[in-house]
mmCIF file with all atom_site columns, C-alpha atoms in Angstrom:
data_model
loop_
_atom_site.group_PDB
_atom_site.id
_atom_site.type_symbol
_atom_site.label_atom_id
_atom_site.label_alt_id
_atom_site.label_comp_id
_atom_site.label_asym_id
_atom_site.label_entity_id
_atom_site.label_seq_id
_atom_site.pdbx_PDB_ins_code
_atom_site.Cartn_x
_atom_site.Cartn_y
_atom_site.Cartn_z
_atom_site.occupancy
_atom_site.B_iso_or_equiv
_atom_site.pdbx_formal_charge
_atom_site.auth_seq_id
_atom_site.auth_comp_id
_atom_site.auth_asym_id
_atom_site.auth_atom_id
_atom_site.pdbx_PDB_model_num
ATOM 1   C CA . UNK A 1 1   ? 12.315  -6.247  10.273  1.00 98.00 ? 1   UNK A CA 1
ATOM 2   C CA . UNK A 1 2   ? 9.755   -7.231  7.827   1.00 98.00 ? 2   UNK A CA 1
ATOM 3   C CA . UNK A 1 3   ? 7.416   -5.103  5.674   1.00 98.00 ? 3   UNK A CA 1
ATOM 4   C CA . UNK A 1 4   ? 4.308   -6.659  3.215   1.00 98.00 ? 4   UNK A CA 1
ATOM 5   C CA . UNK A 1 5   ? 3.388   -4.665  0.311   1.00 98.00 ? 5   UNK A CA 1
ATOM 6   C CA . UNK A 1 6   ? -0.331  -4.045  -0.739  1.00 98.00 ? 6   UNK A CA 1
ATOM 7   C CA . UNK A 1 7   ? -0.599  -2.961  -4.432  1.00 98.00 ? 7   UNK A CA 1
ATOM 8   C CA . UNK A 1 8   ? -3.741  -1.440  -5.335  1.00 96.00 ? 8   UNK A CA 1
ATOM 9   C CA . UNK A 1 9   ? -3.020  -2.080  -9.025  1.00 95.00 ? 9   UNK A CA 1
ATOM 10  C CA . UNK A 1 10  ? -4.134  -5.113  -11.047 1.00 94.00 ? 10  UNK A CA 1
ATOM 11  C CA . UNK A 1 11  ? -2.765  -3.584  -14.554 1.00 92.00 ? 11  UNK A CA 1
ATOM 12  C CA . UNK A 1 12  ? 0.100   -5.601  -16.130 1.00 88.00 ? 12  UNK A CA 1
ATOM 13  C CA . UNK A 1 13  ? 1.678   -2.419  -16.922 1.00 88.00 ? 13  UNK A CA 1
ATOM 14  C CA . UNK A 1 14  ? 1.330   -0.661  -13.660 1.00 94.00 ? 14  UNK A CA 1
ATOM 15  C CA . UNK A 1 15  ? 3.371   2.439   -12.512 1.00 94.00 ? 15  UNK A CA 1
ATOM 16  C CA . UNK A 1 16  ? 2.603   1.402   -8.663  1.00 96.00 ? 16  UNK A CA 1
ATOM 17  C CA . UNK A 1 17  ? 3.379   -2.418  -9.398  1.00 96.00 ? 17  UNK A CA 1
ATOM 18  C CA . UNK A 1 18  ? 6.773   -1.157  -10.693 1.00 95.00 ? 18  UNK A CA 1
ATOM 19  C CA . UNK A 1 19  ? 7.535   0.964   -7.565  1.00 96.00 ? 19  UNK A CA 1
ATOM 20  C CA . UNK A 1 20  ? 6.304   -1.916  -5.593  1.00 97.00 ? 20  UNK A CA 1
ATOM 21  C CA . UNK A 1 21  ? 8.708   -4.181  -6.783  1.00 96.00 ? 21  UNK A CA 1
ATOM 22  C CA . UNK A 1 22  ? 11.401  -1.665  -6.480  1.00 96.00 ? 22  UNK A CA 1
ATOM 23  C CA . UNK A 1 23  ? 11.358  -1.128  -3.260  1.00 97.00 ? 23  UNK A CA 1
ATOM 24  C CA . UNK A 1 24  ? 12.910  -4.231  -1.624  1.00 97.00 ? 24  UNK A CA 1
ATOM 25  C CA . UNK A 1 25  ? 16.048  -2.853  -3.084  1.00 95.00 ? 25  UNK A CA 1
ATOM 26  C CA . UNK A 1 26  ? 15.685  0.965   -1.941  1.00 96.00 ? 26  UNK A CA 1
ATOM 27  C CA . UNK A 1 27  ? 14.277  -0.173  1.576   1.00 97.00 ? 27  UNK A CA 1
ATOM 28  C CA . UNK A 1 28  ? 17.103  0.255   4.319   1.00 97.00 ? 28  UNK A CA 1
ATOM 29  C CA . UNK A 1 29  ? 19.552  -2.503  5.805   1.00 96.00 ? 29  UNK A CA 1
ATOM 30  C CA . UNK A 1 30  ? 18.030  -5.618  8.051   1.00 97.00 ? 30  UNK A CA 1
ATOM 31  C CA . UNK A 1 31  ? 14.223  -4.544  6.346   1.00 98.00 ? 31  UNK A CA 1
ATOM 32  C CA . UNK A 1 32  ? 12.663  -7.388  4.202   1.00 98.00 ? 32  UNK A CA 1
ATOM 33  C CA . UNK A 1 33  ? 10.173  -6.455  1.944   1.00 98.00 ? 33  UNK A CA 1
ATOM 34  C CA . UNK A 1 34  ? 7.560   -8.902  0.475   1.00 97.00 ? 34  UNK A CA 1
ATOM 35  C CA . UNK A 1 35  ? 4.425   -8.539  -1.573  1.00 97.00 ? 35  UNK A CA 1
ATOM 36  C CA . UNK A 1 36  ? 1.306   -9.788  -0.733  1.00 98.00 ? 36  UNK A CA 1
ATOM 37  C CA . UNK A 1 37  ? -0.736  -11.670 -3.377  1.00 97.00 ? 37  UNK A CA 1
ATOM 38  C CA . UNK A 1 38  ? -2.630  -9.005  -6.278  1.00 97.00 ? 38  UNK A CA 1
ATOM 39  C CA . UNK A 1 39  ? -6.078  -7.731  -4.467  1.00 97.00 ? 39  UNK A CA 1
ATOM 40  C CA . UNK A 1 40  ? -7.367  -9.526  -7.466  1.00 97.00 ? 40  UNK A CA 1
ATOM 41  C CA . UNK A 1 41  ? -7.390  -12.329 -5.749  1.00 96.00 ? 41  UNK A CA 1
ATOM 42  C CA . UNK A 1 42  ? -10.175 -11.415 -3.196  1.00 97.00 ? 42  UNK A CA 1
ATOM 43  C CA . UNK A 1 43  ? -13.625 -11.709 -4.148  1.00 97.00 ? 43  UNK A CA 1
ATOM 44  C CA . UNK A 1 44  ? -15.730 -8.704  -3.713  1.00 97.00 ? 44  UNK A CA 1
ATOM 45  C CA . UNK A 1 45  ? -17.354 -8.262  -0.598  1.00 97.00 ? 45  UNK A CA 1
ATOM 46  C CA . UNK A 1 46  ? -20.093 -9.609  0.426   1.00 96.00 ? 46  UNK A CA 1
ATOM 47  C CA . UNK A 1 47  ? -22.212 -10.413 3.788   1.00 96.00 ? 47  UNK A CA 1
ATOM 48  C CA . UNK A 1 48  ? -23.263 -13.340 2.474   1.00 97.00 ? 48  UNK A CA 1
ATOM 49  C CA . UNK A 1 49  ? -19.776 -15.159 1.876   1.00 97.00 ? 49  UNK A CA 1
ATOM 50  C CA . UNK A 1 50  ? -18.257 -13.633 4.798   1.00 96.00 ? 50  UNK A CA 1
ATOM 51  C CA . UNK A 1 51  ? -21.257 -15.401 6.894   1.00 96.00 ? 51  UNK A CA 1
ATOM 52  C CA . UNK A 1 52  ? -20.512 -19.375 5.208   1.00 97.00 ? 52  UNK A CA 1
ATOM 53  C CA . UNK A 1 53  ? -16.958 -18.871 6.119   1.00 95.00 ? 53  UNK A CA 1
ATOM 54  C CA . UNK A 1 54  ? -13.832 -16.003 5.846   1.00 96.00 ? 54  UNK A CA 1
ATOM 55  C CA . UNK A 1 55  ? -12.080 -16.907 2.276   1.00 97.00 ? 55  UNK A CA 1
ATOM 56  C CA . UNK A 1 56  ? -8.927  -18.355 2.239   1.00 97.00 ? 56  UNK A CA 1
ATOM 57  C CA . UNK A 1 57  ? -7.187  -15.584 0.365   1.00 98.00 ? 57  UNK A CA 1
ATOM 58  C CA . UNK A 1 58  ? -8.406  -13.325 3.064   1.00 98.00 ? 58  UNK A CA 1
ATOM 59  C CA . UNK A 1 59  ? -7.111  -14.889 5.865   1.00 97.00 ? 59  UNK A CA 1
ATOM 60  C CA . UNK A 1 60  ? -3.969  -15.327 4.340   1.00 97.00 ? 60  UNK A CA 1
ATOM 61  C CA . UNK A 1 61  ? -3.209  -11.436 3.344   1.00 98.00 ? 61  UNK A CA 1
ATOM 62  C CA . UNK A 1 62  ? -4.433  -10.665 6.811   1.00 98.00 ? 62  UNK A CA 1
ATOM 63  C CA . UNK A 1 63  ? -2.204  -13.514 8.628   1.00 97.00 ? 63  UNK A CA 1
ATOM 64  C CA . UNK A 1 64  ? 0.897   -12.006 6.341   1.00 98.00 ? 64  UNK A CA 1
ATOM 65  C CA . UNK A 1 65  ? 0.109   -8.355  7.446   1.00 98.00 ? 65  UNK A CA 1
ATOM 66  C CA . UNK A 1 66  ? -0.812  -9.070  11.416  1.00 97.00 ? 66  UNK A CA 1
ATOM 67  C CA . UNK A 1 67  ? 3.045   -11.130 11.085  1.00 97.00 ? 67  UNK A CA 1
ATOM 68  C CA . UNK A 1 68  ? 4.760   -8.286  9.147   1.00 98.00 ? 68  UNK A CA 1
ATOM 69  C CA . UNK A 1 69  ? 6.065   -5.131  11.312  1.00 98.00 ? 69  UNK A CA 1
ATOM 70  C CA . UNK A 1 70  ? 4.964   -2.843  8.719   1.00 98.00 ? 70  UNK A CA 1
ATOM 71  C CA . UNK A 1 71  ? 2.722   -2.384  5.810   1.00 98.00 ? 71  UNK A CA 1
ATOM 72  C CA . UNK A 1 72  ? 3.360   -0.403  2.838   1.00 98.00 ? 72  UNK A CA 1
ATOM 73  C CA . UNK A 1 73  ? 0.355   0.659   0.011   1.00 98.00 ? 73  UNK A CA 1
ATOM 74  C CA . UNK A 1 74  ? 1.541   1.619   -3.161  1.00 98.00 ? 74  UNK A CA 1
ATOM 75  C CA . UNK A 1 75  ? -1.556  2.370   -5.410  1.00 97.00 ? 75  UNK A CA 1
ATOM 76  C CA . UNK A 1 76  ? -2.947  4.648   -7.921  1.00 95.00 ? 76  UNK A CA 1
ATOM 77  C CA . UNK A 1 77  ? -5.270  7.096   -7.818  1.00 93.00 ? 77  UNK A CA 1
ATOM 78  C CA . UNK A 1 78  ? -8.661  6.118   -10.062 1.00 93.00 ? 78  UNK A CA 1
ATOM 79  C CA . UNK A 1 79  ? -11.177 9.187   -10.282 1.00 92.00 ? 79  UNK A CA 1
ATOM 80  C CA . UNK A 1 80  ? -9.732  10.900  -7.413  1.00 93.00 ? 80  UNK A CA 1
ATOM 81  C CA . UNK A 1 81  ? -9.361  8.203   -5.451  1.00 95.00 ? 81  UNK A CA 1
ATOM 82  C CA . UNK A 1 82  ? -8.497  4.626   -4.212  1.00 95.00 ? 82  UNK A CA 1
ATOM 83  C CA . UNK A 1 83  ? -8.863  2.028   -7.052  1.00 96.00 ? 83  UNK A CA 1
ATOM 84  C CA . UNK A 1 84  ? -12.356 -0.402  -6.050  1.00 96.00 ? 84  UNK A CA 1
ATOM 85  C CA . UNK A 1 85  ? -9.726  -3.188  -6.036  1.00 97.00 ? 85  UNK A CA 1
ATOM 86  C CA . UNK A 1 86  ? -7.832  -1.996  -2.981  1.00 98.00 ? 86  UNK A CA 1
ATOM 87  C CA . UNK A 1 87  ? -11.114 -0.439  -1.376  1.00 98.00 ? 87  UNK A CA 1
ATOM 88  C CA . UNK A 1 88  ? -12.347 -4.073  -1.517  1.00 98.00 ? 88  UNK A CA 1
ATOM 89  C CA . UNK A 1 89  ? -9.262  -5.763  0.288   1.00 98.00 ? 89  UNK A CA 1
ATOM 90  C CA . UNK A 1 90  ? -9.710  -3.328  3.025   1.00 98.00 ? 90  UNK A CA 1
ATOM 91  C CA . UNK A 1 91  ? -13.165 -4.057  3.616   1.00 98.00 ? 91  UNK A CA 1
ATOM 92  C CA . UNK A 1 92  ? -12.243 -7.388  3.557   1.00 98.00 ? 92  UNK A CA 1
ATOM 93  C CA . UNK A 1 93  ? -9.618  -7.178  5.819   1.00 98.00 ? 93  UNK A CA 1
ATOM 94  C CA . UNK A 1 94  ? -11.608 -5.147  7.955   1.00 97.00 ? 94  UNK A CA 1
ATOM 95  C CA . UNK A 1 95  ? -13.867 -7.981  8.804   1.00 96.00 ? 95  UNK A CA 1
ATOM 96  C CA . UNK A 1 96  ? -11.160 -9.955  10.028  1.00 96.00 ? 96  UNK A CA 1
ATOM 97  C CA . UNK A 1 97  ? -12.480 -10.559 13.677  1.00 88.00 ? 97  UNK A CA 1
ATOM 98  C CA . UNK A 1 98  ? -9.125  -12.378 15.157  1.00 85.00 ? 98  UNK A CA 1
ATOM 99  C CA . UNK A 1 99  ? -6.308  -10.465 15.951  1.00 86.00 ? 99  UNK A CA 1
ATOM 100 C CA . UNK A 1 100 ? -7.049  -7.774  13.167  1.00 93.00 ? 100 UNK A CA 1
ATOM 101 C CA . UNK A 1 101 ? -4.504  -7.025  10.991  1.00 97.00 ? 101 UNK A CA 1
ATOM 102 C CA . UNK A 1 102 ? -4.117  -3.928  10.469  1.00 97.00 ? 102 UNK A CA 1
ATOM 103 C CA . UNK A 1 103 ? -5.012  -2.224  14.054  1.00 97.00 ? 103 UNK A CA 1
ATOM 104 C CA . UNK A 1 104 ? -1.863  -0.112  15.348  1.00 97.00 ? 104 UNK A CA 1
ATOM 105 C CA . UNK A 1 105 ? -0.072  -1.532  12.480  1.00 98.00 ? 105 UNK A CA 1
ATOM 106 C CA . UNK A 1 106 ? 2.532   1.098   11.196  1.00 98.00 ? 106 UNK A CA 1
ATOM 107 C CA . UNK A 1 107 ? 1.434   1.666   7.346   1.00 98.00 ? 107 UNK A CA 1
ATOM 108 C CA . UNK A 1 108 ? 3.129   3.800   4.655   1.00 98.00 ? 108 UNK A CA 1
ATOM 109 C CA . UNK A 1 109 ? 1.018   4.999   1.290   1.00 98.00 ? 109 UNK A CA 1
ATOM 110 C CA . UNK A 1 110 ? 3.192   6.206   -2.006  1.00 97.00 ? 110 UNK A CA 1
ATOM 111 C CA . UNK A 1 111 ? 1.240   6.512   -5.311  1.00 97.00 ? 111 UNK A CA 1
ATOM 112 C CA . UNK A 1 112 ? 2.528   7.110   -8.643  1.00 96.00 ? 112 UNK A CA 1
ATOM 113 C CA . UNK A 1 113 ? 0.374   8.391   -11.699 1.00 93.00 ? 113 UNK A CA 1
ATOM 114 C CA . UNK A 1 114 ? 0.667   10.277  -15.040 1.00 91.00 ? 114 UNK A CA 1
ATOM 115 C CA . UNK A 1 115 ? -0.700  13.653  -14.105 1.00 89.00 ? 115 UNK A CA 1
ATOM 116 C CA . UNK A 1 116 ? 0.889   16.181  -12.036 1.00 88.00 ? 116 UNK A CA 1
ATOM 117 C CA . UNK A 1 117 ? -0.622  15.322  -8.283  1.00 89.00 ? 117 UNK A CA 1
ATOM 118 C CA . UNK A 1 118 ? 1.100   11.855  -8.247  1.00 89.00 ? 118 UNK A CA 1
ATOM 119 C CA . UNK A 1 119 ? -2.249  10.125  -6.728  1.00 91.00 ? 119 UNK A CA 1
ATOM 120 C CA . UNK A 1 120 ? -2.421  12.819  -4.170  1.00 94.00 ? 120 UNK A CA 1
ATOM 121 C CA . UNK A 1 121 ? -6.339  12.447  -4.067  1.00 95.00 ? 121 UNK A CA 1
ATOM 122 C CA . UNK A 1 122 ? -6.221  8.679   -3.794  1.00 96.00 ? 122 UNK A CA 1
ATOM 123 C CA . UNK A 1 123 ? -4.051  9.129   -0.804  1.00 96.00 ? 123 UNK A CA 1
ATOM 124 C CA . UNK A 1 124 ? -6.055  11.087  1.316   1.00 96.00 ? 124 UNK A CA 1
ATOM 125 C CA . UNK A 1 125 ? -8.787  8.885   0.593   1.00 96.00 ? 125 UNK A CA 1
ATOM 126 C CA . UNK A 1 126 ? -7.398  6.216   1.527   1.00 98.00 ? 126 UNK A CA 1
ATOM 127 C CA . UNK A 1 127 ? -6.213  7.881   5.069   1.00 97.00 ? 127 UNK A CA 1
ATOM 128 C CA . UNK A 1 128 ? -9.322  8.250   5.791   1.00 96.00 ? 128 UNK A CA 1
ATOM 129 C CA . UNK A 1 129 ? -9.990  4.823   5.295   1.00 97.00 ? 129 UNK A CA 1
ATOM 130 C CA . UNK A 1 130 ? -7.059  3.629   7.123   1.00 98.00 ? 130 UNK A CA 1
ATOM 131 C CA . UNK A 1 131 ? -8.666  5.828   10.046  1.00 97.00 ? 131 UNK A CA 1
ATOM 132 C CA . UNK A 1 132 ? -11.529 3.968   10.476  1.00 95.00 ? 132 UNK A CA 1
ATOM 133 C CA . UNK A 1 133 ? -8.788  0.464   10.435  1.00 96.00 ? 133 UNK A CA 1
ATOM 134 C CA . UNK A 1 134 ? -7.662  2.468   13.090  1.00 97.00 ? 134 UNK A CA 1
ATOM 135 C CA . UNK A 1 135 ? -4.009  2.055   10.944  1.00 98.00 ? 135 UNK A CA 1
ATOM 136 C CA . UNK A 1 136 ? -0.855  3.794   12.281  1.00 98.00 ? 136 UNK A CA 1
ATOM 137 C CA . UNK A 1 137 ? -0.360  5.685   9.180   1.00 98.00 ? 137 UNK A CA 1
ATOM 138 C CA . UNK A 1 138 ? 2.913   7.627   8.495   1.00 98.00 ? 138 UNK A CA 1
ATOM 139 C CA . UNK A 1 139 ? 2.281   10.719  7.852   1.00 96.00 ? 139 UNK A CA 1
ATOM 140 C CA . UNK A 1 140 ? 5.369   12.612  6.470   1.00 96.00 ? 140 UNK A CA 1
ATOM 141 C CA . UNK A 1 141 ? 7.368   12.318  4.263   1.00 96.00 ? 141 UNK A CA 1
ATOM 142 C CA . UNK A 1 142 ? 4.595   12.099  1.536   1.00 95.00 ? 142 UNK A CA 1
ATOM 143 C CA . UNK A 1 143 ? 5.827   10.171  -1.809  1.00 96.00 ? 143 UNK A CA 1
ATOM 144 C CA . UNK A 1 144 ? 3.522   11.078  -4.989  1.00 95.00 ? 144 UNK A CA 1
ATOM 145 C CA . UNK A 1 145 ? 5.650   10.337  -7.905  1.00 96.00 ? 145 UNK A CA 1
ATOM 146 C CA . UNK A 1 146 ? 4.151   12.408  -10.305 1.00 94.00 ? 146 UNK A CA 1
ATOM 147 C CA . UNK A 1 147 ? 5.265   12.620  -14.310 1.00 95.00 ? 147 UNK A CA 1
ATOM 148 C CA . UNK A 1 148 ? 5.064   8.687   -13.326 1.00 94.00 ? 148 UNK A CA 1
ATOM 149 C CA . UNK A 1 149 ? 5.625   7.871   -17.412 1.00 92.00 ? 149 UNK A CA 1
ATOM 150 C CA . UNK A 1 150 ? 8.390   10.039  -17.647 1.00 95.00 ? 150 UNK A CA 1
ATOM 151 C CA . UNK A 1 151 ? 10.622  8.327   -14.654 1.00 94.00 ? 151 UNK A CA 1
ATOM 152 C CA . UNK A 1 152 ? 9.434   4.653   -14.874 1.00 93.00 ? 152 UNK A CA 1
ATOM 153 C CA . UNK A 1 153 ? 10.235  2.615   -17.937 1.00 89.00 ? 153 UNK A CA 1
ATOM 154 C CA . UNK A 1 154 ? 10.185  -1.145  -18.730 1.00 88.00 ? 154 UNK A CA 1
ATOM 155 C CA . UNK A 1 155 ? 8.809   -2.165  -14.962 1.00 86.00 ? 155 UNK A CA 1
ATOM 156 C CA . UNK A 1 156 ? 11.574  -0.079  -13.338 1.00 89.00 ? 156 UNK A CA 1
ATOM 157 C CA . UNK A 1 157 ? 12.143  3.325   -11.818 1.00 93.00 ? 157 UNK A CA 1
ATOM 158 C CA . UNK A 1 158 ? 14.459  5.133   -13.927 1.00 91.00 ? 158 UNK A CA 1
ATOM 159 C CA . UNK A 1 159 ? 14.996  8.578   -12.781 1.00 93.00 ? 159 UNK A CA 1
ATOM 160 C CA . UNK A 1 160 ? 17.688  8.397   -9.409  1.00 96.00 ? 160 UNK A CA 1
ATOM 161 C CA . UNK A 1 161 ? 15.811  11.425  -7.943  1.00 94.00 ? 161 UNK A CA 1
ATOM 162 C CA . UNK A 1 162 ? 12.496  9.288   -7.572  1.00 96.00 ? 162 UNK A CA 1
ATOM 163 C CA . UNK A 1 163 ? 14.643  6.322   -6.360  1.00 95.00 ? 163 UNK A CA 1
ATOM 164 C CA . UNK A 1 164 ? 16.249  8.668   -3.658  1.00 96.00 ? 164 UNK A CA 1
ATOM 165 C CA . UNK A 1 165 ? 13.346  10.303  -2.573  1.00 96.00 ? 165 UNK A CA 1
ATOM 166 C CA . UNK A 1 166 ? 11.817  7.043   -1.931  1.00 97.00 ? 166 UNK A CA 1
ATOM 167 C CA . UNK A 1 167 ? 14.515  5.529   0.057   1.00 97.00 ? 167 UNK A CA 1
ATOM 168 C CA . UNK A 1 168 ? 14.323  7.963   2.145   1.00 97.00 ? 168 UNK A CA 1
ATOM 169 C CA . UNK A 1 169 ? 11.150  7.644   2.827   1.00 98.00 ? 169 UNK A CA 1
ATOM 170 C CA . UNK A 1 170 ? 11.663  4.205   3.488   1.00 98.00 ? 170 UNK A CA 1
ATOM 171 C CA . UNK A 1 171 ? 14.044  5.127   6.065   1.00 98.00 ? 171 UNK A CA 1
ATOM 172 C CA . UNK A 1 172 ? 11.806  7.793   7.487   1.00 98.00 ? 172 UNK A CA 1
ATOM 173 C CA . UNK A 1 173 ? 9.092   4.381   7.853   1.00 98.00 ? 173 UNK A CA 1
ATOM 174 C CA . UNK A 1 174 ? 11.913  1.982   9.434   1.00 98.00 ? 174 UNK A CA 1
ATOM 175 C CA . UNK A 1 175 ? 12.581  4.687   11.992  1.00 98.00 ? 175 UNK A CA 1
ATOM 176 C CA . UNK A 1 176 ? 7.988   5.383   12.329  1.00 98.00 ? 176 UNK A CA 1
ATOM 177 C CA . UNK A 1 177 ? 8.609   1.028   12.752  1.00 98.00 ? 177 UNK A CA 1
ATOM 178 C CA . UNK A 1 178 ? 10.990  1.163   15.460  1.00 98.00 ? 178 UNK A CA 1
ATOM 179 C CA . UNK A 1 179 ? 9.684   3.917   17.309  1.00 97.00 ? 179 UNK A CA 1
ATOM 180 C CA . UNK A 1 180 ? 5.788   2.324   17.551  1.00 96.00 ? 180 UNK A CA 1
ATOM 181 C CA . UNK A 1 181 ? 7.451   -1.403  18.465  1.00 92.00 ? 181 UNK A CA 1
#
């Protein structure tokens, strides 16, 4: 089984970058998890390029998610909700016409942040974008790591509560995989 990971963090220093690259090694046996390239890499949208011609770097995130058997978003929340970055790679994606990528495709959202909620805001914004995707979000269990300085240090989740919770989420998502294949 193979899942792609969509970060919606560009910051060197990011809480949701860390848990992003954590997760190949809390995801369960047989699942292969990859990230896709930073939605930095997209150029913001607009009509006019997507008239001369899809960009490359579209195509490509949306060839890697339509190939992958799940997609996972791990973002923070900006101003109570979903960081313009990640907004932007969705519309993008969006306008994919060809086998669109991310129609029925089973998707899982954690956030991590500093304050208490854990980038509970950005979440349910961004359901409501995946709606209109018409996404097969997983809905429960929920991960919001909250107190995000306090258990990830140095790139790395440090507190084994965190760590658990999210592998079982993970294995929550294989099992939300399976069952929609």
């Amino acid at each position: 089984m193979k899942w792609v990971v969509l970060v919606g963090s560009v910051r060197r220093g990011s809480y949701n970058a860390a848990v992003a690259r954590a997760l190949p090694a809390l995801a369960p046996e047989a699942v292969a998890v990859t990230l896709l390239p930073s939605v930095a890499s997209l150029p913001i949208y607009d009509g006019d390029i997507e008239a001369a011609g899809m960009p490359g770097p579209v195509t490509a995130m949306g060839a890697e998610i339509a190939g992958a058997d799940g997609l996972v978003i791990v973002t923070p929340e900006y101003n109570y909700s979903v960081p313009g970055g990640l907004k932007n790679a969705l519309d993008w994606l969006s306008r994919i016409k060809e086998r669109q990528p991310l129609k029925g495709k089973p998707t899982l959202i954690l956030s991590a942040s500093p304050g208490a909620l854990g980038g509970a805001r950005a979440q349910y914004h961004l359901r409501q974008v995946l709606v209109a995707l018409d996404a097969a979000v997983m809905n429960m269990p929920e991960v919001m790591i909250s107190q995000a300085h306090k258990k990830i240090e140095d790139g790395r989740i440090i507190d084994e509560g965190t760590s658990a919770f999210v592998g079982k989420q993970l294995a929550a998502f294989k099992a939300f995989v399976e069952k929609l294949a």
